[in-house]
Short mmCIF file of C-alpha atoms in Angstrom, two decimals:
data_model
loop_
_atom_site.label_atom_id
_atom_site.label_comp_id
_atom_site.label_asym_id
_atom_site.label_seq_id
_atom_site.Cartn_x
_atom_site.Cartn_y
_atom_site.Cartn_z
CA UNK A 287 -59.28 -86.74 -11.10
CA UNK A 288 -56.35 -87.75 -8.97
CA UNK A 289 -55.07 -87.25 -5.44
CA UNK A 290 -53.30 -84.13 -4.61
CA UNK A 291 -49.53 -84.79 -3.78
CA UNK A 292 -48.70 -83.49 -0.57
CA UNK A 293 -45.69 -80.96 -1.71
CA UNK A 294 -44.97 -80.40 2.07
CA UNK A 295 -44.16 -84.25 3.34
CA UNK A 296 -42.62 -84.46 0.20
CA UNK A 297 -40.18 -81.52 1.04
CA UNK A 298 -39.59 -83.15 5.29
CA UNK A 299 -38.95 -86.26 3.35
CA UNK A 300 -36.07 -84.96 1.40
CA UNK A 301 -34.63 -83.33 3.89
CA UNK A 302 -35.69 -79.60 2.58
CA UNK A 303 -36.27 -76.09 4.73
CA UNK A 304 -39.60 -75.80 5.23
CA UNK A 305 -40.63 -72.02 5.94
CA UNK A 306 -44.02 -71.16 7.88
CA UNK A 307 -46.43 -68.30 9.04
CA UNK A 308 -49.32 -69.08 11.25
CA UNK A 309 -52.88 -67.76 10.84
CA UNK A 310 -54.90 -66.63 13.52
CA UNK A 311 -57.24 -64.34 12.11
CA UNK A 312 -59.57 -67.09 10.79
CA UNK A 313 -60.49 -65.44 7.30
CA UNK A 314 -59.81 -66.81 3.98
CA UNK A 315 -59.36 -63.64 2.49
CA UNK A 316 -56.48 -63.12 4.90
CA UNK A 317 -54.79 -66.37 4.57
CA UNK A 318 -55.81 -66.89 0.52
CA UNK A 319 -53.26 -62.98 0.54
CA UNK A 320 -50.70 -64.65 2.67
CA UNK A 321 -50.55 -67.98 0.73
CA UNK A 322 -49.26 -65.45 -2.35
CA UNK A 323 -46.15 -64.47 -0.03
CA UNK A 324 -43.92 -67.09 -0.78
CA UNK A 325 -44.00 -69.35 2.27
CA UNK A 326 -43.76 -73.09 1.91
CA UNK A 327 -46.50 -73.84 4.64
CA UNK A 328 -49.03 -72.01 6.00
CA UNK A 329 -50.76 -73.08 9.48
CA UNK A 330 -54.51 -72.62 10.38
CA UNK A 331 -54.64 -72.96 14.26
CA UNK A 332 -58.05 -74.41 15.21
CA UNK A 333 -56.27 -74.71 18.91
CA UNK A 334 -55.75 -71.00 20.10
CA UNK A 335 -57.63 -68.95 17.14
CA UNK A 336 -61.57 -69.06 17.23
CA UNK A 337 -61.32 -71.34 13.71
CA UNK A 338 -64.07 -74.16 14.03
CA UNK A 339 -64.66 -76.96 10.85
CA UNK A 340 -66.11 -74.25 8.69
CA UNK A 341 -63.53 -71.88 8.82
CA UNK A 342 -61.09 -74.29 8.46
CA UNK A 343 -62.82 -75.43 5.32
CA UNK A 344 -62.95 -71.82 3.69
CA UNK A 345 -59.50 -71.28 4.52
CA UNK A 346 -58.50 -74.63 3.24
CA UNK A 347 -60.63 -73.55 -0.31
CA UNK A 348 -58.64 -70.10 -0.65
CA UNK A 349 -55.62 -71.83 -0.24
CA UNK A 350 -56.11 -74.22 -2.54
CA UNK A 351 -55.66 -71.12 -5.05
CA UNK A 352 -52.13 -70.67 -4.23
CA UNK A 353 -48.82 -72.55 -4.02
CA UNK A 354 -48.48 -72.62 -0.30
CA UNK A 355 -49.62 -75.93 1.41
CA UNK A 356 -51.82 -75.70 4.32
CA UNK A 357 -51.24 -77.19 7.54
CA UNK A 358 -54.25 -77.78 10.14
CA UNK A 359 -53.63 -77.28 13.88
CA UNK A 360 -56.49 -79.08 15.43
CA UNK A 361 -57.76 -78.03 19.36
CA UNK A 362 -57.13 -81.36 20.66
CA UNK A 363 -56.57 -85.15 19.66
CA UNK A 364 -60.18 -86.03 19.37
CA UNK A 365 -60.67 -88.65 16.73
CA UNK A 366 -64.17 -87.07 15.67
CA UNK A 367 -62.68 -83.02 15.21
CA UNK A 368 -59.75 -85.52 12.94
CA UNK A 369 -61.98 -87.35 10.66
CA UNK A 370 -63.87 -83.89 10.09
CA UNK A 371 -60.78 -82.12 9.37
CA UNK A 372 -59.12 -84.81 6.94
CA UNK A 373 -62.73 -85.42 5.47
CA UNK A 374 -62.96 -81.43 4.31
CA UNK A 375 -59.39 -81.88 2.51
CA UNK A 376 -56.75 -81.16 5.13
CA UNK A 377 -53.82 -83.16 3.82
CA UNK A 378 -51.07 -82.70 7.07
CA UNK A 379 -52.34 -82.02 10.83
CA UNK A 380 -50.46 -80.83 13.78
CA UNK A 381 -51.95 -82.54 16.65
CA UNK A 382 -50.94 -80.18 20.03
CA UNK A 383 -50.09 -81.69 23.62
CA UNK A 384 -49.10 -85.05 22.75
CA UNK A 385 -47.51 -86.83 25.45
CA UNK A 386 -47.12 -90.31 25.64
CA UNK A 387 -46.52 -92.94 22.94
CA UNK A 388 -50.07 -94.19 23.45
CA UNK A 389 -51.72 -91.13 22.18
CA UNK A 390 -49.27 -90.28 19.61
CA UNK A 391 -50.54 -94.66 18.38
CA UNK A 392 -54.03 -93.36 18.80
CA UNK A 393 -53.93 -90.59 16.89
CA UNK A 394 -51.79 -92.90 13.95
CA UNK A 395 -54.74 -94.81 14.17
CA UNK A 396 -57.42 -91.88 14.20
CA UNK A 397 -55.88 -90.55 10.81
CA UNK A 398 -56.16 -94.04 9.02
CA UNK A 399 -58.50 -96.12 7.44
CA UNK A 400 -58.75 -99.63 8.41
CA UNK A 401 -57.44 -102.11 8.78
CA UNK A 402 -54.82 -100.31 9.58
CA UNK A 403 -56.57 -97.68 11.99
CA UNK A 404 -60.21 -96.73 13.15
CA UNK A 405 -60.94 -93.57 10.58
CA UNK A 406 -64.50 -94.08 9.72
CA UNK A 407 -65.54 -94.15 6.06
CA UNK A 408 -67.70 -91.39 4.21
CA UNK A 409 -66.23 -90.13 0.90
CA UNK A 410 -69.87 -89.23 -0.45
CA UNK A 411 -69.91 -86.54 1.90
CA UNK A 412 -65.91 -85.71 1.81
CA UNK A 413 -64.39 -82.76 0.03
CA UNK A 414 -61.33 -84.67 0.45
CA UNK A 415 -62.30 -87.52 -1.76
CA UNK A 416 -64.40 -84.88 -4.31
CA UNK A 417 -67.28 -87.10 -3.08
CA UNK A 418 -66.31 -90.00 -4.71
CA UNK A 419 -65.08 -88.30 -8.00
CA UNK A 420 -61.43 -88.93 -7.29
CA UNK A 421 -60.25 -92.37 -8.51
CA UNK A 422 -56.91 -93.10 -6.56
CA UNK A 423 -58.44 -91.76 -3.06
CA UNK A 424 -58.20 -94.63 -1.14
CA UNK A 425 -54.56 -95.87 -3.01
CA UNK A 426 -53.47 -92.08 -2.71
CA UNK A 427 -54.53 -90.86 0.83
CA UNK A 428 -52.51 -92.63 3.59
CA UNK A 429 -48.95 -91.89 1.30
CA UNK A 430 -50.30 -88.07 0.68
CA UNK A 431 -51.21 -87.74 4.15
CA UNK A 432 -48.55 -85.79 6.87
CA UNK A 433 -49.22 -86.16 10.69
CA UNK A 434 -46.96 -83.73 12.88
CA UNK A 435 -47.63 -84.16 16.29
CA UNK A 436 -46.78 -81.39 19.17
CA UNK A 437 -44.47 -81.97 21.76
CA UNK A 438 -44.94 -78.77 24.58
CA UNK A 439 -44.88 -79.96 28.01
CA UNK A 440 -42.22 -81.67 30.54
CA UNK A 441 -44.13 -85.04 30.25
CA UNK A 442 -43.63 -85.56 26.65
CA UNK A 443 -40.02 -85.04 26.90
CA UNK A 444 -39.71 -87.40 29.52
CA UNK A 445 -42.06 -89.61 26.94
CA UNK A 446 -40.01 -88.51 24.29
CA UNK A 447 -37.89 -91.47 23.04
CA UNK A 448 -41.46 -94.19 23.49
CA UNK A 449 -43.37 -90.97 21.06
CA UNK A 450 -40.56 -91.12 18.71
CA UNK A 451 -40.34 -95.29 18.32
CA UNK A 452 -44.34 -94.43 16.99
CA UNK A 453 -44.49 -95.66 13.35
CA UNK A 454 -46.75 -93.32 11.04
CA UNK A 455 -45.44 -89.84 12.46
CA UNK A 456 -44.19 -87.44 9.87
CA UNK A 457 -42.74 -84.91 11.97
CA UNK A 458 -42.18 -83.01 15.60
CA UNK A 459 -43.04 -80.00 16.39
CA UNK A 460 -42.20 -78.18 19.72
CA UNK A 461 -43.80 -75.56 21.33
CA UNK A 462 -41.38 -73.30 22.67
CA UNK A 463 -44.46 -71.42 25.10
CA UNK A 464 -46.08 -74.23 26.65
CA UNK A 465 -42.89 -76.32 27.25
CA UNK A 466 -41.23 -73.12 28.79
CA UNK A 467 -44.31 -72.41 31.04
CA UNK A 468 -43.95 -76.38 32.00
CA UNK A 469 -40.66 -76.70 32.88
CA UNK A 470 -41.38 -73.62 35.19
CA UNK A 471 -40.47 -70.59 33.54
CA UNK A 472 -43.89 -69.02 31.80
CA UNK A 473 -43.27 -66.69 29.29
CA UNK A 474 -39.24 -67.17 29.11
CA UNK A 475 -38.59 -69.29 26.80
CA UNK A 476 -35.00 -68.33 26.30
CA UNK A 477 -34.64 -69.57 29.46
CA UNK A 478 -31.10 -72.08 30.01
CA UNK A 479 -33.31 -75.20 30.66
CA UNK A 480 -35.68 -74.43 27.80
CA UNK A 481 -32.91 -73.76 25.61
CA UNK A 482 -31.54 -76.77 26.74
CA UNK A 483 -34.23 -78.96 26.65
CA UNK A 484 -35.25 -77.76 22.82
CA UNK A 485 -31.71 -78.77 21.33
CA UNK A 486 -32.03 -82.00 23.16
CA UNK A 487 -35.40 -82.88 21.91
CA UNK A 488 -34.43 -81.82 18.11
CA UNK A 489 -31.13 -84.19 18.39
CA UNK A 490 -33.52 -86.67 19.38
CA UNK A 491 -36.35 -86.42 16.70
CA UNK A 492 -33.32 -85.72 14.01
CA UNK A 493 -31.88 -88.86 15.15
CA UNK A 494 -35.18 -90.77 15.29
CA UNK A 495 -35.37 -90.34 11.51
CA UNK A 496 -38.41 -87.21 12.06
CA UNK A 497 -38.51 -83.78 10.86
CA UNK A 498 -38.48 -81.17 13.37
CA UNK A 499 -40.22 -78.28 13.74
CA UNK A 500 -41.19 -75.02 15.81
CA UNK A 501 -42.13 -71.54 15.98
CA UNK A 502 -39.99 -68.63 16.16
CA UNK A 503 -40.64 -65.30 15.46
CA UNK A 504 -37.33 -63.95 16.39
CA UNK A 505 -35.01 -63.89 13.36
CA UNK A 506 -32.01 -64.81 15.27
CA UNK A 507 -33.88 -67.78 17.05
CA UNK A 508 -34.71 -68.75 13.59
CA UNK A 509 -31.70 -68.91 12.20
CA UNK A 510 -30.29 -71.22 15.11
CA UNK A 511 -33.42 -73.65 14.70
CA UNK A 512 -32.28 -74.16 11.71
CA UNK A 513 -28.28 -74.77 11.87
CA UNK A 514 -29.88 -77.11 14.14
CA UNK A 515 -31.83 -78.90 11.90
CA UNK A 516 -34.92 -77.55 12.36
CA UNK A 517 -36.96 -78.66 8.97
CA UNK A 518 -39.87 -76.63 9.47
CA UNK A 519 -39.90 -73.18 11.02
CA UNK A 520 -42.68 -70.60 11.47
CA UNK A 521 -41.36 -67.29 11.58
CA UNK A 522 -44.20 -65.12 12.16
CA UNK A 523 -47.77 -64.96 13.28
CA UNK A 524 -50.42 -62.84 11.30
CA UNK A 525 -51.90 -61.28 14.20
CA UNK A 526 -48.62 -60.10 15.47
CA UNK A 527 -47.56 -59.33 12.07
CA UNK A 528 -51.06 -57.08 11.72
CA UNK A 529 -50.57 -55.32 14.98
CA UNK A 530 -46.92 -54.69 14.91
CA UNK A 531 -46.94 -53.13 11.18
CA UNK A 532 -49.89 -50.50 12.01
CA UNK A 533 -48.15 -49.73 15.20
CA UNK A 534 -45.08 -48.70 13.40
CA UNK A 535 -47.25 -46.80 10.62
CA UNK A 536 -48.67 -45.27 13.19
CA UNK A 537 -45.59 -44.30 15.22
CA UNK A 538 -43.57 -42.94 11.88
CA UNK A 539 -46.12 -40.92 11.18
CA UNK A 540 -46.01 -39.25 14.22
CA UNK A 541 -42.39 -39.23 14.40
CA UNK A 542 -42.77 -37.46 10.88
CA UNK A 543 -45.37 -35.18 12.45
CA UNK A 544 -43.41 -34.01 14.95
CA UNK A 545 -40.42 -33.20 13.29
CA UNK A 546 -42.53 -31.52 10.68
CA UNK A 547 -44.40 -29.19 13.56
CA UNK A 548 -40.87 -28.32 15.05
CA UNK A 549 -39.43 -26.87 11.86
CA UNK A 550 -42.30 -25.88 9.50
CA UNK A 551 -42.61 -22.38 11.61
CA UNK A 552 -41.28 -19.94 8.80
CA UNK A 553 -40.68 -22.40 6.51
CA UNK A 554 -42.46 -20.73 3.63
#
């Protein structure tokens, strides 16, 4: 039994698009429907959703029925919630709130085995290694393995150039929301400076040799992200996607019902 290849790093590597949708709704059934859809990536957020280890794990399991790669958003950069989440099989992580070029080296350390870093060792217990049934793990894992770390906040663009000099990052992702509410205008993130300050940071990671990435649910924000080189884009959120598409049933039917009441009078 061999290593799974990593489709996704492979893809950022070659310079390919890289379509997303995130899932909030923490249920494998949910995300095992979406991973038929077509997307390229699909990203479980342990940071905002209520997703702990084991409903990372069952999402990680439905997914691994489909042809959409999973990416793990972890709550924070701790180096314990990491070696849980690569030991149950997550193969790329998006680390959020990274701000400095010392954490971005600790987490490159947190993600790999030494000598080169400080993940601890347990592949009988590891989903990720098929408990010791896999035979090229430890060849296979660090080259399989994607680390995308998040960018959202006026610090780490300030930081930006020491994060990007980092070896062992795959990728950059910025957080349109949080770097908007930093830079002082919350819930705006078409702001000028935001605007601004996003092209500037993807010229940057583009330049540094990194794929870029973000979220944006707008279609015409989309499609800028990527004439700018964005590599990977999320363009929709399955709670939003959820809400907004019973809404709408919901408000065509009464449309419907309306015009229906106005001119059935006499119909017959």
């Amino acid at each position: 039994m061999k290593t799974p290849h990593n489709p996704f790093k492979a893809a950022l590597k070659a310079g390919q698009q890289q379509y997303g949708f995130w899932l909030g709704l923490c249920s494998p059934l949910s995300a095992e429907l979406l991973g038929h859809t077509g997307y390229d990536w699909l990203l479980i957020d342990g940071e905002h959703a209520p997703n702990n280890i084991p409903s990372i794990l069952s999402q990680l399991q439905a997914l691994g029925s489909t042809d959409t790669h999973a990416v793990v958003r972890l709550v924070d950069d701790n180096p314990s919630t990491i070696k849980q989440a690569l030991d149950i099989g997550a193969q790329s992580l998006l680390i959020p709130m990274v701000e400095t070029a010392e954490q971005a080296k600790a987490l490159v350390s947190a993600v790999s085995y030494p000598p080169a870093g400080t993940r601890g060792v347990g592949t009988a217990l590891a989903r990720a290694a098929s408990w010791n049934i896999r035979t090229d793990y430890f060849e296979a894992v660090q080259r399989e393995f994607c680390l995308l770390i998040q960018i959202e906040s006026a610090t780490a663009v300030q930081n930006l150039d020491e994060i990007l000099a980092v070896d062992g990052i795959d990728g950059v992702f910025i957080g349109p929301a949080d770097l908007a509410a930093s830079l002082g205008h919350l819930n705006n993130p078409g702001h000028a400076d935001v605007v601004k300050t996003i092209a500037d940071s993807i010229d940057k990671i583009r330049a540094a040799g990194l794929a870029a990435g973000t979220l944006a649910t707008n279609k015409t924000v989309a499609r800028e992200r990527a004439r700018q080189g964005v590599q990977f884009i999320a363009l929709g959120v399955d709670t939003l996607a959820l809400a907004q598409s019973a809404k709408s049933i919901l408000s065509t039917f009464h449309d419907q019902n309306d015009v229906s009441s106005d001119s059935g009078n006499g119909a017959y």
